[in-house]
């Protein structure tokens, strides 16, 4: 048994464990244990990865395991990780761990809730470890579907509508994606020989440019929809607004990263020429995303909508950076994914906790919460500051890396869109401060808020986990950045051959 | 005739024998004992299924009129498995007071239609194909009208027999023209003499229309929904799964072996039909309230996906079609199984009636959800693999846009499958279906389906085996 | 040869005319009778083609069996002198369109096809040959279809009984 | 060479204090957290003084030049091969000078706050934030590279935000903090863009290589021109935009008056003495680049500084809120510093302006902190910010009165107090290099004297207001800093600044130029005189003047309506004309499109239901006609 | 051919008969007449088989036997169909095809 498969097996075992539990308490404990193990495993993976690199292991992917699955289609169950996947896995395990604690108090069908949640996380883990497009896509869909139930059953507001919309739009995206992947597959052996789904194998061949031109947009948009690419992002506000806390966390925190990761690992890596040719279209779209999401967030009144639009903006930045196709920007893209994952998860966790107390998410109905719940207030401010890119927290590192990377292009077009993207930092500040001001500061508007309690232990645990991670990246980004940067090298090598 | 020949066509022979045994049993049992026919027939059929799985001998009999290869052997076994599940699901229904006097008839009719299908699959000439087809159709009408005092059932019966009669007339017209232009009804001979000349194309199109009727491809599908809705649930599941699967099997064999020389005609034809089928099926399914009708339209849409595998005309395509049907049998029978269990317990078959089902009958809801997800092609259940391979087959022949349309349609289909899931899991109901115990045979049947849905995808051996016996043009 | 042609023209005209009458007559029993005429004329064509056995089968089974069955069922379900109302115009138009375009398509395609009449020595279709063919299982043997049709007939019988039989109510 | 690596502790100590007090503060007695904070700063201050001593007196100059010493450096983040962000400590004359300023003022504020903030809720929080600010400011000052500076720049901004919004239950404080942050953030956008361009062109963030006169950055950095200015100039103008935002230069000044919503010690520390001069410091840091590669950029600095100083001085004459008067005065004085830089040239005597600017920065820190702390003491006693509620306070607050007077005299440029020297040197530099600016600055000097003494007389003389409870002198923790800073204000002018700070690091000798000094003294005295006449006693004449100026006065009083313009831009344009339409567009067009796909599907599904009519004959018709159509199509129409 | 009649004549007759059946199937309201239309169609097909067999491929009897089986199937089909029609009659008291449309859309 290879170490990577454990990331899929542990969730499955946890689900089985939950199935045999008797009451909500046991369910929670089992989930926490399972995901705690997962977190430890992820930490170990990071350690193992770094020490393997230290020891001079230069392979593109480490801890590889490869089992033939469907021999005649050359489908394998192939796993392996590089620094990027390791980082994403670490992110996921942190967010899931925090998510479990953030949903500690789910009362309605707790068993089913945790099962779905953990299944979802299993899908995400599987996605990140996959080296085979087939299994990658499989895990991708596994991750999307439990979302429907999670939002539909445990959500709030127009949950059925939101759940359906989210599911269908993401599935629509995966329609494009599937065609793209099949296109890559069928063109993976232009010189004859067996077709393959294996990313590393495909990366070695040059897919004919005509095919690339056709399948790059499909693949990119397919992943882009999950990454909230304008104008396919509208599932995100509704979906996030209706989803229960942990689901919003996981979805915005991790699932949307599947989009960015996929766009990078599949669309750019495997179809570099077309990516280079067509990137301008998507650069325009993503830079619109960045600014548009931020502007959209300014006028929202619902906390979750604000955050959803902010995610559109931040995830837009991820795709934007990926499309810049140089090492720095891509490095930034990955950092931004992790950073956004953590901070948006923190945001949603906090929003959930606040909502659980105030029973409203409308900022104009709240105010002065800092006084009643200082812990949550401070955490919210930290999340906000991370979101607007305060140095010392993760957002800053990521955004700066992206901006400096994007600015390395000498032509006017790239420069202008970079500056457009950069300007989002001001707009972000506007909406973040607006929320923080309206929500936490000022006088308390509603008397019954005076009796609200501050965070409970599990909420604190959830919050602190995320804050620590955010701060850790913000303060010491170099190891992460180096880890990612080294792993980007194969892509960069490939790109430098193509792009003069 | 020798032992080898017997083994060669044992599916049909054994089935004929047990049909006769059931008939004899029916005649010799007195009225009180007749209920035992259920167990006898089910047991016999189970044995038949097992016998079917014994190692195969390939070969031709009756001057190439009957062909048996590993592929056909597999197809028949798949059908047997499906029928076994259907039989298990039907037990409760047959025990009901209405059916007291016609228990064995049900088995006789099911078995004889199955014989027809198996001969059809094994046919080596259009004559056998036609006879098999009719044998699979005519008694089916009686099955559809089995609850003859229900208006819907009676209507289903007449709609099926009349539509089928007309479609087989058109099919026959096609066959005559084939015969007229080639001088033979034997597949091997026809295949040699077929070309893209107008009359032969016309002949092919008439023939195809008749086959499309059986698989319910748009625009030859219109009977499907009415008949599926009217027929008793178990008959519907039999129709929608076994009958459709068998027709799809023979269609792909005929297209690949007999009409391979005019693939430039039937590929675009299938392209059009496939797009139409998926789209129309889905559009109609969206607004259905009756579960049977709903599944009928969904199964029409599924038929459109099957064409994706055929259209590639490769051995991957054939593999994926057989594989898909195999998976589809479990998925659809799972769904129909739940519908039938609920129907016979509560007489409810509307989607609204399913509101809040999860809270009273969680297991049934879960099975239903799994089955629907499998139909929708959601991983990790088997339906995903089925669809994926179909798409791969079409894509490897370059039909990317078709795949795209298909995947979009899969998304639409997901929408309406999710409506059912929503009803069961999310919607609240004042009067949900109360908790009840499912009877044992149905439980076994559902368990088989769940196992199938869960594990077929994971064990690539099945696909590998199918690949080894498949062929392309 | 001329005689042949005249006979052919008479019978084929009968076929076509009575076919049309069968599907347009507004009295059901008349329609059944017209159908009978069509079937008889058809069997006459079979005679012309030298397929006596089949002509006989056509007369006995089709004309004698099926038509009688139909007439019986007509008697069971309708009044003999019942006159239908004429079908809706729209339906007629649809039917006509389907029929006309269909026949045009098929006929033009048929006429454009260069049928090459065979110069083979025609096989003598005698009862002996037919009987042997039906039980032989080699090339051009029909034992298997013969068995299959027997199952079919059995199944059809059961099917008909299941649907039609009255249940004894105690 | 002396080892300076211990200097890394100077910023780190406040950081630890921040973490310690921030995390555990609510568990301690308030006073404990205050003491911890103060002690932390005390250590930092001692280290700073030690560093200054070491640097200026115990380190060898090479070629008579003060060296830039990289006391500590570590790579923090690698962007590209060339571009990497380092964190470290750069020791050079101006950073050492700033160390002194920051730690001194900060220490005084820490001590002062023990008295001032006594009894406030969130005392520990206050100290935590103060420490955070000190950390950030020190980090900024010691930055080895422009990106590190940007990092701490942002941190300073956020500390300022937190401290302005200290009274978070007060809506005005919240909106002031928000405004401060957003406006400076906007300016920082310029800074960031400037860094982007600068770093791309020069391939480095590092100050040492950037400002190396013979280095690649300066020699080859000019780059292509864009809209008539070289890329280097553009980048430096953008960088200056950041500086202008932080230093409240026109038109990015609007946050500063509102920032007075924060506790007064904070205003003293951040919005008078230290943070707001960061812009000046930034320009000074990059001075060689400005002076050599982008003289046009430097000109922009000069004009912006000059205009701001005039603009602010005019407004200051009309304000009643004492802290706002001081805020505008700060803005005006920073304008002076900018002018000093702007009119300077690189190297030797020509670099007088540079030296003067730094000198003024130093003295200004002392007397402005003193002014604010004094104002704090007054507010503490009167519980009001408005000078309308004050008058005759000299009797009640003797120590405050004296120290405040000293500060006023200093800022007015009365001879032999510190600002006299520093201001005169700026004026001299302007006199030599840019006559129009010199004239403006001269006028501003007069205005400064006027409004400061307006303030002074209104507070301590004028009518004897009736107070609800008798104002009393502040406790020793508050008066001690006043006295200390008063002494500093008097004597800091005697530091031979040109010996320590110069544009090229080479000490030079500067003397008072009486041709400039005498007019400036006179102008100052005139200003004081007018203020004396108008405000020494309660009189109506000031009102009359105000009325006679009428709309002009109103415009000034309303700060030339700049707040309104900003509100118009933010609320109306951004909120109503961009964001709302964007949100609407998103909900109705983009999302509407997605929903309409679903809607159309459903509608089509409903429309075509007649296709499935339940009539077998229709089915048959469809069947046959489809077969026929397919036949026609494939036989006659479709060709391969 | 020995009959002296071109093969096309037969084929045209058969085709007309077939489509007359189609017309009947689509227009007749009575289920039994619809069944009769089907019989017409099957009969037309039979003619085709025999004509092809006799004119083009007289050397074997495939068409002949095919039509023989078609007749048998037609009989079986008719039997079942009539049973069903009678069943409909029992249920609906009518054998009007337009009335058997309880299930639609």
mmCIF file of N, CA and C in Angstrom, chain D residues 107 210 334 469:
data_model
loop_
_atom_site.group_PDB
_atom_site.id
_atom_site.type_symbol
_atom_site.label_atom_id
_atom_site.label_comp_id
_atom_site.label_asym_id
_atom_site.label_seq_id
_atom_site.Cartn_x
_atom_site.Cartn_y
_atom_site.Cartn_z
ATOM 1 N N UNK D 107 8.484 55.621 22.718
ATOM 2 C CA UNK D 107 8.658 55.404 24.153
ATOM 3 C C UNK D 107 7.869 56.450 24.939
ATOM 4 N N UNK D 210 20.084 49.702 -5.686
ATOM 5 C CA UNK D 210 19.276 50.710 -6.356
ATOM 6 C C UNK D 210 19.905 52.088 -6.262
ATOM 7 N N UNK D 334 4.919 68.336 6.716
ATOM 8 C CA UNK D 334 5.452 67.272 5.861
ATOM 9 C C UNK D 334 5.655 67.807 4.455
ATOM 10 N N UNK D 469 -16.231 70.588 35.646
ATOM 11 C CA UNK D 469 -15.376 70.266 36.774
ATOM 12 C C UNK D 469 -14.003 70.804 36.445
#
